[in-house]
Coordinates of C-alpha atoms (C1' of nucleotides) in Angstrom, one line a residue:
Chain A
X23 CA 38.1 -33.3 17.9
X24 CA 36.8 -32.8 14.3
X25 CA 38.3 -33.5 11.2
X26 CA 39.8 -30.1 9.5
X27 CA 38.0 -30.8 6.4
X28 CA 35.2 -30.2 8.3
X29 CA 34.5 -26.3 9.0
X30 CA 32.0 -25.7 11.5
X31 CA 32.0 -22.0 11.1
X32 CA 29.4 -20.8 8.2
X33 CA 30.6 -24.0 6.5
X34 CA 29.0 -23.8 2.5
X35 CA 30.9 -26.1 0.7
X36 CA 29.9 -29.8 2.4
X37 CA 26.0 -28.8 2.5
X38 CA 24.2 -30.7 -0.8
X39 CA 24.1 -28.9 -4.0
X40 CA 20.3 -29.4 -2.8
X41 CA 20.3 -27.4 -0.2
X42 CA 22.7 -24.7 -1.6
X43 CA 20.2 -24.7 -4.4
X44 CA 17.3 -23.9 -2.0
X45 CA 18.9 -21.4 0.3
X46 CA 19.8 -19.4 -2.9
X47 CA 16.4 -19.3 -3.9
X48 CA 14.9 -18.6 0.0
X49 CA 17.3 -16.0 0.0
X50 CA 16.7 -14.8 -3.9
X51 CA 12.6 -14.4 -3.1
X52 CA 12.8 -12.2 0.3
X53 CA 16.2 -10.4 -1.4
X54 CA 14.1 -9.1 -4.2
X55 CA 10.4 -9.0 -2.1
X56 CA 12.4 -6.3 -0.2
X57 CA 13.8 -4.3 -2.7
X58 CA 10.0 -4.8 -4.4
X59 CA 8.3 -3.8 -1.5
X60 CA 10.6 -0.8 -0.4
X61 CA 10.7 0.6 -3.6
X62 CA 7.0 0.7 -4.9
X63 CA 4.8 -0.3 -2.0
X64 CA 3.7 -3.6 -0.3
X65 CA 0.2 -3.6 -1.8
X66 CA 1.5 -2.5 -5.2
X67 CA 3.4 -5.5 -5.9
X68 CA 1.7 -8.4 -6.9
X69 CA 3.3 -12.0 -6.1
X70 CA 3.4 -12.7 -9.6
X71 CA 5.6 -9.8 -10.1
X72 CA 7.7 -10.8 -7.9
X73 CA 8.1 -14.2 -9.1
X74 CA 8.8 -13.3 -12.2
X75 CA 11.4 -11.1 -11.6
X76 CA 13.1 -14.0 -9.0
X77 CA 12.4 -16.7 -12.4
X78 CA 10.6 -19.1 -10.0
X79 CA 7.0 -20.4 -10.1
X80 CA 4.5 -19.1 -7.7
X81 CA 3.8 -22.7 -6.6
X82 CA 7.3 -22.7 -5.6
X83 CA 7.4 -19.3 -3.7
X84 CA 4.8 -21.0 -1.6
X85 CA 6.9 -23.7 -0.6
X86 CA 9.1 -21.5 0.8
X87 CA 6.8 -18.5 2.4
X88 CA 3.6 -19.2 3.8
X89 CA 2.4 -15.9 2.5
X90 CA 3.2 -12.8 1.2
X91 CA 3.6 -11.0 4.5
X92 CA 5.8 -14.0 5.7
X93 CA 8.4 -12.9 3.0
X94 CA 8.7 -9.4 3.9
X95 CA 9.3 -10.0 7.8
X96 CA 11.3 -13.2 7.1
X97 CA 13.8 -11.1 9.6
X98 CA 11.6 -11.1 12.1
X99 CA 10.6 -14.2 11.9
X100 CA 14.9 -15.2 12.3
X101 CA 14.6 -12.9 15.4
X102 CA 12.2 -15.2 17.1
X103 CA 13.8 -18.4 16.4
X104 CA 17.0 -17.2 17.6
X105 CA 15.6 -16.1 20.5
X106 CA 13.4 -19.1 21.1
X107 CA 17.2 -20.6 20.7
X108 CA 18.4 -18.6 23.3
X109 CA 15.7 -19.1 25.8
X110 CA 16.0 -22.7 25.4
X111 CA 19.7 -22.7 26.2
X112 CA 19.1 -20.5 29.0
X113 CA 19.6 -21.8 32.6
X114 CA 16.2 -20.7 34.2
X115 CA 17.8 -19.5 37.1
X116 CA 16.9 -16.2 39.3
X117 CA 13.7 -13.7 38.0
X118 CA 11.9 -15.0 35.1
X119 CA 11.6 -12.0 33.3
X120 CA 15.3 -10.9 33.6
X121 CA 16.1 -14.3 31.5
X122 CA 13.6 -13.3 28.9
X123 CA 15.0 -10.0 28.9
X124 CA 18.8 -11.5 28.9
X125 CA 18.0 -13.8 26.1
X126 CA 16.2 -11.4 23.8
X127 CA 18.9 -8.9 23.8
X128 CA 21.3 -11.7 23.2
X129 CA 19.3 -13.0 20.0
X130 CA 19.4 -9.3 18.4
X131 CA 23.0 -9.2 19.2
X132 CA 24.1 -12.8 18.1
X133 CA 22.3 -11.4 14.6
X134 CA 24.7 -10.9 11.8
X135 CA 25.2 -7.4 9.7
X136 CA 23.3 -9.3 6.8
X137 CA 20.5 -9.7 9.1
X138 CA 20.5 -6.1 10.7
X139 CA 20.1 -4.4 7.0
X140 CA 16.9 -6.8 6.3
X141 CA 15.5 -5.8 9.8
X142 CA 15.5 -2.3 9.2
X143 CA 14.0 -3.0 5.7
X144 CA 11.7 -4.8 7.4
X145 CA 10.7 -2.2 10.1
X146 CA 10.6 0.1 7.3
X147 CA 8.0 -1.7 5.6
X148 CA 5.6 -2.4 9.2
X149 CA 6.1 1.1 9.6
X150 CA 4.3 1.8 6.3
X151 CA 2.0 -1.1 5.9
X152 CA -0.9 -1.9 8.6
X153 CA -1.5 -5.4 7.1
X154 CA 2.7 -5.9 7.7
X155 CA 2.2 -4.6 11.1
X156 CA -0.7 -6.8 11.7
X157 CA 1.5 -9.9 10.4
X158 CA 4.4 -9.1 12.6
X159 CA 1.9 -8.3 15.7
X160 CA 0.7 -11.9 15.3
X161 CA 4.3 -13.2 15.0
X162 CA 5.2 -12.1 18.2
X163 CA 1.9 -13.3 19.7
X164 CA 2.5 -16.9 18.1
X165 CA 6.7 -16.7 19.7
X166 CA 4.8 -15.7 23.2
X167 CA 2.5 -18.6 23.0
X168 CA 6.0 -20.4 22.2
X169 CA 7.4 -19.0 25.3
X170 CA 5.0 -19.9 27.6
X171 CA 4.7 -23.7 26.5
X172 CA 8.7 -24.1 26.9
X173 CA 8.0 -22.5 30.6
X174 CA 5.8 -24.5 31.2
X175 CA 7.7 -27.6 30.7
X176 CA 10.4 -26.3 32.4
X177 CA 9.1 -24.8 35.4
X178 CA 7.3 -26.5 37.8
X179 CA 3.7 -27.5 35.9
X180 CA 1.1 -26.4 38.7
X181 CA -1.8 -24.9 37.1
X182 CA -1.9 -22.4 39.6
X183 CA 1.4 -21.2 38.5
X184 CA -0.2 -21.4 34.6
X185 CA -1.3 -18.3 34.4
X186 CA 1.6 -15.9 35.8
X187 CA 3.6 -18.1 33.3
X188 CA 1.0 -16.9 30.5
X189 CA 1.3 -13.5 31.8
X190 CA 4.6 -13.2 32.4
X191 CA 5.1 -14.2 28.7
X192 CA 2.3 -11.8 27.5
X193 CA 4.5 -9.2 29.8
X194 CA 7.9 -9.7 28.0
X195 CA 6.8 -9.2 24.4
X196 CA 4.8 -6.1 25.5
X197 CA 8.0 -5.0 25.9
X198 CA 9.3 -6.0 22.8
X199 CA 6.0 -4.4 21.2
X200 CA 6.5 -1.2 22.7
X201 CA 10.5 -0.8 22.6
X202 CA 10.2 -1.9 18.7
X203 CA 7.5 0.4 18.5
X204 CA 8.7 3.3 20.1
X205 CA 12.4 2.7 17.9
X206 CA 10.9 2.9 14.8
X207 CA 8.6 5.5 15.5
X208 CA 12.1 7.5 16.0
X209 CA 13.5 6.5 12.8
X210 CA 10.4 6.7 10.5
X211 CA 11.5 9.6 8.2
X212 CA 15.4 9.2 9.0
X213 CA 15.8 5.6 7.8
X214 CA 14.6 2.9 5.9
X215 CA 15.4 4.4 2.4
X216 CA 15.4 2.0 -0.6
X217 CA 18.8 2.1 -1.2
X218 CA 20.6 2.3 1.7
X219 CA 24.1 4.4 1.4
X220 CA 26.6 2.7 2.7
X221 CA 28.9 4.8 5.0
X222 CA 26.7 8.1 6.1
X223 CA 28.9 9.5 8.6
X224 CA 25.3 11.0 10.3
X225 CA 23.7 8.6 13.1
X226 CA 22.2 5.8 11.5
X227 CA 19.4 3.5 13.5
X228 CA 21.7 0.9 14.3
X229 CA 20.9 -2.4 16.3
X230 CA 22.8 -0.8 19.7
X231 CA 19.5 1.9 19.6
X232 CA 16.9 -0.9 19.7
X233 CA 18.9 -2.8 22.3
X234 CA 18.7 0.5 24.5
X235 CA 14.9 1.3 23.6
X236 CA 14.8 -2.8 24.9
X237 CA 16.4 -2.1 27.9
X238 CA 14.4 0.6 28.7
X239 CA 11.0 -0.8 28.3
X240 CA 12.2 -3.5 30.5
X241 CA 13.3 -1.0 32.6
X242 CA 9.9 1.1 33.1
X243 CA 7.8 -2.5 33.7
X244 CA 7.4 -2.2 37.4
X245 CA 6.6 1.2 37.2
X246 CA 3.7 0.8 34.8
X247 CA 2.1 -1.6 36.6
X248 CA 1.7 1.0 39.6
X249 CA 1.2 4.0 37.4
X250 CA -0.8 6.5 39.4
X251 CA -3.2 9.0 37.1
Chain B
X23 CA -44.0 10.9 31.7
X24 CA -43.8 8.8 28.2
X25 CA -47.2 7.6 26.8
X26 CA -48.0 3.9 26.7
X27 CA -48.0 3.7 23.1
X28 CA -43.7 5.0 23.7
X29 CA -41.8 1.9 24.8
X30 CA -38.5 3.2 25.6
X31 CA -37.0 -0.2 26.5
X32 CA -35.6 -1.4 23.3
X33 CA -37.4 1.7 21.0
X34 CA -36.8 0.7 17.7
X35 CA -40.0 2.5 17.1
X36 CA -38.7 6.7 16.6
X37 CA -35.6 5.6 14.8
X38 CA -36.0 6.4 11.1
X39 CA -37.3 3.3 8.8
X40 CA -34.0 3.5 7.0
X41 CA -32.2 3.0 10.4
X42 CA -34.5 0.0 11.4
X43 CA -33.7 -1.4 8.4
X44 CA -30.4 -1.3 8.1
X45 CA -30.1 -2.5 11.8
X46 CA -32.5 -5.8 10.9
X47 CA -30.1 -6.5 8.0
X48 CA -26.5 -6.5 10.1
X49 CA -28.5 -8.6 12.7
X50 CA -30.1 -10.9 10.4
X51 CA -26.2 -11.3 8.7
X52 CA -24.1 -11.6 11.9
X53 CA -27.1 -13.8 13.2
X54 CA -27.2 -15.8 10.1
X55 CA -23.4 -16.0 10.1
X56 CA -22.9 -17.6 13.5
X57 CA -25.6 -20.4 12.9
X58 CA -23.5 -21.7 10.0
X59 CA -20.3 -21.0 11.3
X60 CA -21.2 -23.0 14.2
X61 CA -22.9 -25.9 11.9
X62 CA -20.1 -26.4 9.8
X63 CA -17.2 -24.8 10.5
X64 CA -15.9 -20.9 9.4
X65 CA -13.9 -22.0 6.4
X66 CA -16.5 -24.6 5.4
X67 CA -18.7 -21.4 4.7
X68 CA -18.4 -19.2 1.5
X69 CA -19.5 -15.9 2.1
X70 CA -21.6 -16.1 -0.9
X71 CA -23.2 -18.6 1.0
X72 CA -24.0 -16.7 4.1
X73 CA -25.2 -14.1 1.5
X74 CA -27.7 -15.8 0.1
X75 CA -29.4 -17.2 2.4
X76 CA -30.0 -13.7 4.1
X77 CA -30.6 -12.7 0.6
X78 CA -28.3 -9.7 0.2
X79 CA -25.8 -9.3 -2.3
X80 CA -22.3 -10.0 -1.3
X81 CA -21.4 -5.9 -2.1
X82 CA -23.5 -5.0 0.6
X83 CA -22.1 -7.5 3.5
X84 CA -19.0 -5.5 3.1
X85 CA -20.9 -2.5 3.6
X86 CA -21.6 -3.9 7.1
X87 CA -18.6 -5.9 7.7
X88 CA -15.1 -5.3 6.6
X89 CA -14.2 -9.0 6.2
X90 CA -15.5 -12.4 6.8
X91 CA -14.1 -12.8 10.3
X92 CA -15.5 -9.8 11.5
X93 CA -18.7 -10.5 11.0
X94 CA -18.1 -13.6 13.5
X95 CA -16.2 -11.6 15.2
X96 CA -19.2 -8.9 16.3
X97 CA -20.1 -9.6 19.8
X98 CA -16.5 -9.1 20.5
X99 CA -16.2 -6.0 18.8
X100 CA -18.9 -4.5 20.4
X101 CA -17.4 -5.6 23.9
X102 CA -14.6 -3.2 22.7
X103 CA -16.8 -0.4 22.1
X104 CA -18.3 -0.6 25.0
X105 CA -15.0 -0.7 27.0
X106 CA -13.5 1.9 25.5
X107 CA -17.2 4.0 26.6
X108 CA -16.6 3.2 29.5
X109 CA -12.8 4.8 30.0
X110 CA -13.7 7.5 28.3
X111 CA -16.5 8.2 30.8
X112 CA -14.2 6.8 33.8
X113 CA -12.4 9.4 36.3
X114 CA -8.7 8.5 36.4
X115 CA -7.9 8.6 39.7
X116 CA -5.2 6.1 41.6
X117 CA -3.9 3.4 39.8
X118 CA -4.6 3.2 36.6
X119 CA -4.1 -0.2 36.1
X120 CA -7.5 -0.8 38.7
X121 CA -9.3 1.5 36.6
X122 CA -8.6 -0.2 33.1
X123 CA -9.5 -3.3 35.3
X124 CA -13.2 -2.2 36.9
X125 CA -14.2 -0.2 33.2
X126 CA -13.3 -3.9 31.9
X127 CA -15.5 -5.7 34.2
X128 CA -17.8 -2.8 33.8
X129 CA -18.4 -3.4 30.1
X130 CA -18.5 -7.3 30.7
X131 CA -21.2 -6.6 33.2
X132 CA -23.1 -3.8 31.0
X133 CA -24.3 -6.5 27.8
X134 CA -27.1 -8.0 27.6
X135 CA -28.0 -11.5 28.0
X136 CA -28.4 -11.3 24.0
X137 CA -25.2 -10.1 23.5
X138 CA -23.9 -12.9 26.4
X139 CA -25.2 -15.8 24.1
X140 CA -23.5 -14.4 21.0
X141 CA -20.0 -14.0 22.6
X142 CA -20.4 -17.4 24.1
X143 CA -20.8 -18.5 20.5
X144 CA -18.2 -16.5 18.9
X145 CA -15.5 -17.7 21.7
X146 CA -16.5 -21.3 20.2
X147 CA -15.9 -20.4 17.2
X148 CA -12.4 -18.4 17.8
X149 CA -11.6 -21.8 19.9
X150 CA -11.8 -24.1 16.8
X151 CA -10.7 -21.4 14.1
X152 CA -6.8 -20.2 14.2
X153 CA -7.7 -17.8 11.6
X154 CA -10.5 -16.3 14.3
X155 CA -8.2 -16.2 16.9
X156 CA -5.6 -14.3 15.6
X157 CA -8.3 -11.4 14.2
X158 CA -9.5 -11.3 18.0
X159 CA -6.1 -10.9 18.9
X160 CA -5.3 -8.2 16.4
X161 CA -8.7 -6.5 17.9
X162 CA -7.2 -6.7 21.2
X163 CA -3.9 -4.8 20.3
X164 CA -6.1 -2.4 18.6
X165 CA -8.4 -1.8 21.0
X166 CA -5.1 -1.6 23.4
X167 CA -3.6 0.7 21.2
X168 CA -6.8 2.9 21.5
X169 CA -6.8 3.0 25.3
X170 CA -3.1 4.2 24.7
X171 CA -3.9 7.3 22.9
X172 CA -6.9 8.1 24.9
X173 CA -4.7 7.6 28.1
X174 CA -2.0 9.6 26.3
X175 CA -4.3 12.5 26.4
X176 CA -5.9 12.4 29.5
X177 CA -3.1 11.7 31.6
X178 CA -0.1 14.6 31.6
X179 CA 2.0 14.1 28.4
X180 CA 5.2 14.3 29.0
X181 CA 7.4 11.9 26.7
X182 CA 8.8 10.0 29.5
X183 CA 5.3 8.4 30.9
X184 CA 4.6 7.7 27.2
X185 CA 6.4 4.2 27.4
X186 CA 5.0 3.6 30.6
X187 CA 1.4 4.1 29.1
X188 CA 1.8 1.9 26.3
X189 CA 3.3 -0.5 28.7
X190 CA 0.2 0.0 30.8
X191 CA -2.0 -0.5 28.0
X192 CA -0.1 -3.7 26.8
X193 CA -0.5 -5.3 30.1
X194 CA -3.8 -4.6 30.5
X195 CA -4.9 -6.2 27.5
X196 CA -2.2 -8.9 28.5
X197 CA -4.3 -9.6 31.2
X198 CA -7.5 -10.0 29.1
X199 CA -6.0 -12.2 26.6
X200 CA -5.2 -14.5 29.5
X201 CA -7.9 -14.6 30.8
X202 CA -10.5 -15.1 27.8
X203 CA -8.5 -18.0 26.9
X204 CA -8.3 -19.6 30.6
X205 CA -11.7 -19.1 30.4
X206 CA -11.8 -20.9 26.8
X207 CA -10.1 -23.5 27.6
X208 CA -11.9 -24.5 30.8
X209 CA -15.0 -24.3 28.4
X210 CA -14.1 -26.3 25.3
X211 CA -15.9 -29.1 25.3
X212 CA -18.5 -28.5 27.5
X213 CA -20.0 -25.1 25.7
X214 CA -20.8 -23.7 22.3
X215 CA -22.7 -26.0 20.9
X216 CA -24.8 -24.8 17.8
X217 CA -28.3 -25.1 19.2
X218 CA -28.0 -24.2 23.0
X219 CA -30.1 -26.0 25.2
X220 CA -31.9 -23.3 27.1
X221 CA -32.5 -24.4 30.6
X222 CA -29.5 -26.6 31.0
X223 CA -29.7 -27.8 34.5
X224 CA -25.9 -28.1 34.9
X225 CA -23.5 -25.4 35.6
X226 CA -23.2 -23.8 32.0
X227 CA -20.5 -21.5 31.1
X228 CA -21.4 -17.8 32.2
X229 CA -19.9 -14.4 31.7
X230 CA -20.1 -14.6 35.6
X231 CA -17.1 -17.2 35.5
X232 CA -15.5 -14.8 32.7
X233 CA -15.6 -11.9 35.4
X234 CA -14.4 -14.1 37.7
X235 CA -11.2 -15.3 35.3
X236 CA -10.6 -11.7 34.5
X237 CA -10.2 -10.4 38.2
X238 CA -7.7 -13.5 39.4
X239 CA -5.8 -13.0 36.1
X240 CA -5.4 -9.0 37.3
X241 CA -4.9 -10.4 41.2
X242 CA -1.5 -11.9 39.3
X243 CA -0.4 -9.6 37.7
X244 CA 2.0 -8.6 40.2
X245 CA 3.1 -11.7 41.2
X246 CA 3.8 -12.3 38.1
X247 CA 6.2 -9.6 37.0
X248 CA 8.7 -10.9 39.8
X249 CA 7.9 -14.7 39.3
X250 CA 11.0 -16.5 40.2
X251 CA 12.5 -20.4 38.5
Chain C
dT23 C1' 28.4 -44.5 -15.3
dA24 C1' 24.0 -46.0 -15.7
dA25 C1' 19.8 -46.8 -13.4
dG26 C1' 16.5 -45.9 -10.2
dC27 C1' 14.5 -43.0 -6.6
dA28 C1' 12.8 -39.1 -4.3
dA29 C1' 12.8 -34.2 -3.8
dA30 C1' 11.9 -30.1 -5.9
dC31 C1' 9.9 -27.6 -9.5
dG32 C1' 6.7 -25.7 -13.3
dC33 C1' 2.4 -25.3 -15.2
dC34 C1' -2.4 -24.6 -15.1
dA35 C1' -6.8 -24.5 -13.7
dC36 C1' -9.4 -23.3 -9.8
dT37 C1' -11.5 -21.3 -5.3
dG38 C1' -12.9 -17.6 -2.8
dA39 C1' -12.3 -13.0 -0.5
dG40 C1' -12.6 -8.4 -1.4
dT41 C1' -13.2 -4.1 -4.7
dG42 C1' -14.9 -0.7 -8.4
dG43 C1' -18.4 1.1 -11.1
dC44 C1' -22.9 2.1 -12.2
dG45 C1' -27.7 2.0 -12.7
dA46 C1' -32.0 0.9 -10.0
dA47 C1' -34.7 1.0 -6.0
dT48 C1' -35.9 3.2 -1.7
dC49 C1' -36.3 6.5 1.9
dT50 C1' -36.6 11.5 3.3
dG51 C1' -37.8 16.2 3.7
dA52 C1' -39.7 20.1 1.7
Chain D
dT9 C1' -45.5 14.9 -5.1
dC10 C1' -41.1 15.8 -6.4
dA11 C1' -36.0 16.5 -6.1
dG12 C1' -31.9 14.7 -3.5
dA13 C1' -29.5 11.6 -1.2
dT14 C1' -28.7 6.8 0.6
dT15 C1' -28.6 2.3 0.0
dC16 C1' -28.6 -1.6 -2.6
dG17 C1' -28.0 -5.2 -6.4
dC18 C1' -25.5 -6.7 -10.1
dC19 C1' -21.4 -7.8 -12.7
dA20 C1' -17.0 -8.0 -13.9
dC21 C1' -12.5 -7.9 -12.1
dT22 C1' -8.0 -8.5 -9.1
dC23 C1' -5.2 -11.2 -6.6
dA24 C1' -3.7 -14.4 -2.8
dG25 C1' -3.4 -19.0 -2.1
dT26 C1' -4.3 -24.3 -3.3
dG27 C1' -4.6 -29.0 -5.7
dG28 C1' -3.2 -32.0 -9.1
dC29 C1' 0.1 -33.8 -12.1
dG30 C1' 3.7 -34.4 -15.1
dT31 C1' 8.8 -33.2 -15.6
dT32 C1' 13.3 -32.0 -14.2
dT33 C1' 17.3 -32.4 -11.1
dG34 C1' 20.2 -33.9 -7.7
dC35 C1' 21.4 -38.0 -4.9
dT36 C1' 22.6 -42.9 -4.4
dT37 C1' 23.7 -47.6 -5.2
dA38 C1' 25.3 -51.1 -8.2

DNA sequence: TAAGCAAACGCCACTGAGTGGCGAATCTGA
DNA sequence: TCAGATTCGCCACTCAGTGGCGTTTGCTTA
């Protein structure tokens, strides 16, 4: 039993000024690098722009962002910790690559609505930028290293096993690759506006479209491997 | 018949001065390059460095090189070219997955020994440099992305195979990845050592045992896909 | 509530990759 | 031998990212 002073839900109040303090200013810097970014171009913002506009030093932004392409797919980034969450919470139990699958499409779902408009600004901005879509490439190549490490602790550690565990890693974010891929391909003109409206009663890309494209991929795996020309 | 004076192994000869020229200068640079990298490390080296002491200004490096890592980066790019020769003078017959595999051999097996002792160096220096490593990774997905399209058009184009081809693709290069850094791994310490002893009794690292990585890494990629906990 | 401590920050100078512009050298083909 | 076109060198510039250091700010203990 807790105390009831003590909310465990989204609970603001008891963190440290501190740490208020630096969430404000995380959230502040990739907040306004989005709005930046979507409104005049990646490239065409320079950091110090956007540091000015956020009143922080550029010293500072680097304390918080390892680069300027780290800011603009900071949702990303979320993605693959929550879903490095998920897989470690997982009971590894059954096919390998159904977990992966399970726990993937549990991470985008467990994200909030917060989360979901920075992703598609996010998407927005890969679609547009090569050096963005280089960045994010390389994040999901660094979470699939990630992956296969916590296998390999947790299955049994034979070397001979080593490399379907690699594989099978390599495997499950080529789907990710091509279902994110293929999802935003489909949305490139329709979405990703600066300024989103609010309540367009037309189909928006919404998170239930990338979870289908996921399922999908996932779905057309086997197949691939025995694609006949 | 050729006359005697008409070496055709290697003709540097016929091409036009301006060609031999500019061929001698992205040698001497990329050969230049890896001897330093090697000696001291890739960020330890200032491209103005590497410049001068092949004596060209640092405009025209990028005039043969879009970036410092691609210049250490050249065997493997030309690996890539090859490859991607290769499919595109390949008949697509049965699985496509075996024929991605044998053009990949194919091109491993197609260098030359030259080219064999410049990879072996590069992989050293990809090994030891993060920074390396993820632009050979990003010239994987982009070479992968290339064998999509080319696929894309070969093969009948109907918007349903589409995710199975980039799945396809993906895996294939999956596969690679895996294997190169098996192969890595297994090579660390005992290769890539700036000046290579020539006649090394000992078992040195070959591309023979690269082949050899590359065909069991395919073998498991079935296994893989269905690998249970 | 005052003192002391550590974390976070701002400022500033600096490195180094990559680019733009333009005039000079060099190759080529008639 | 003389245009015309490549290629190159030089120089100044932009901008991401880093190191150092002094100052502020929140936290803690007396």
């Amino acid at each position: 039993m807790r105390t009831v002073s003590e909310t465990n839900t989204h609970d603001d109040r008891p963190l440290p000024l501190r740490e208020r303090k630096k969430r404000r200013t995380r959230h502040a810097l990739s907040e306004a690098a989005l709005h930046l970014f979507l409104e005049r171009g990646f490239d065409a913002v320079t950091l110090d722009e956007l540091v000015d506009t956020v009143e922080v030093s550029k010293r500072t932004f680097f304390r918080y962002f390892e680069s300027k392409e780290a800011v603009a797919t900071a949702a990303e980034h979320e993605l693959w910790d929550t879903y490095l969450d998920e897989l470690a919470n997982a009971s590894l139990t059954g096919p390998v690559l159904d977990v992966l699958h399970a726990c993937l499409t549990a991470a985008v779902r467990s994200m909030d609505t917060e989360w979901e408009r920075r992703f598609l600004a996010t998407r927005g901005l890969i679609a547009r930028t090569p050096q963005l879509r280089d960045h994010s490439d390389l994040a999901s190549l660094l979470t699939q290293e990630r992956i296969a490490e916590q296998l390999g602790d947790r299955l049994d550690g034979t070397a001979t096993s080593d490399v379907r565990i690699r594989l099978l890693s390599e495997i499950a974010m080529a789907a990710w690759r091509t279902a994110a891929r293929r999802w935003v391909r489909a949305n490139r003109e329709t979405a990703f506006r600066p300024a989103a409206e609010p309540e367009h009663g037309q189909a928006a890309t919404t998170r239930a479209d990338l979870i289908d494209s996921i399922d999908a991929t996932y779905a057309a795996l086997g197949d691939s491997l025995t694609l006949q020309a």
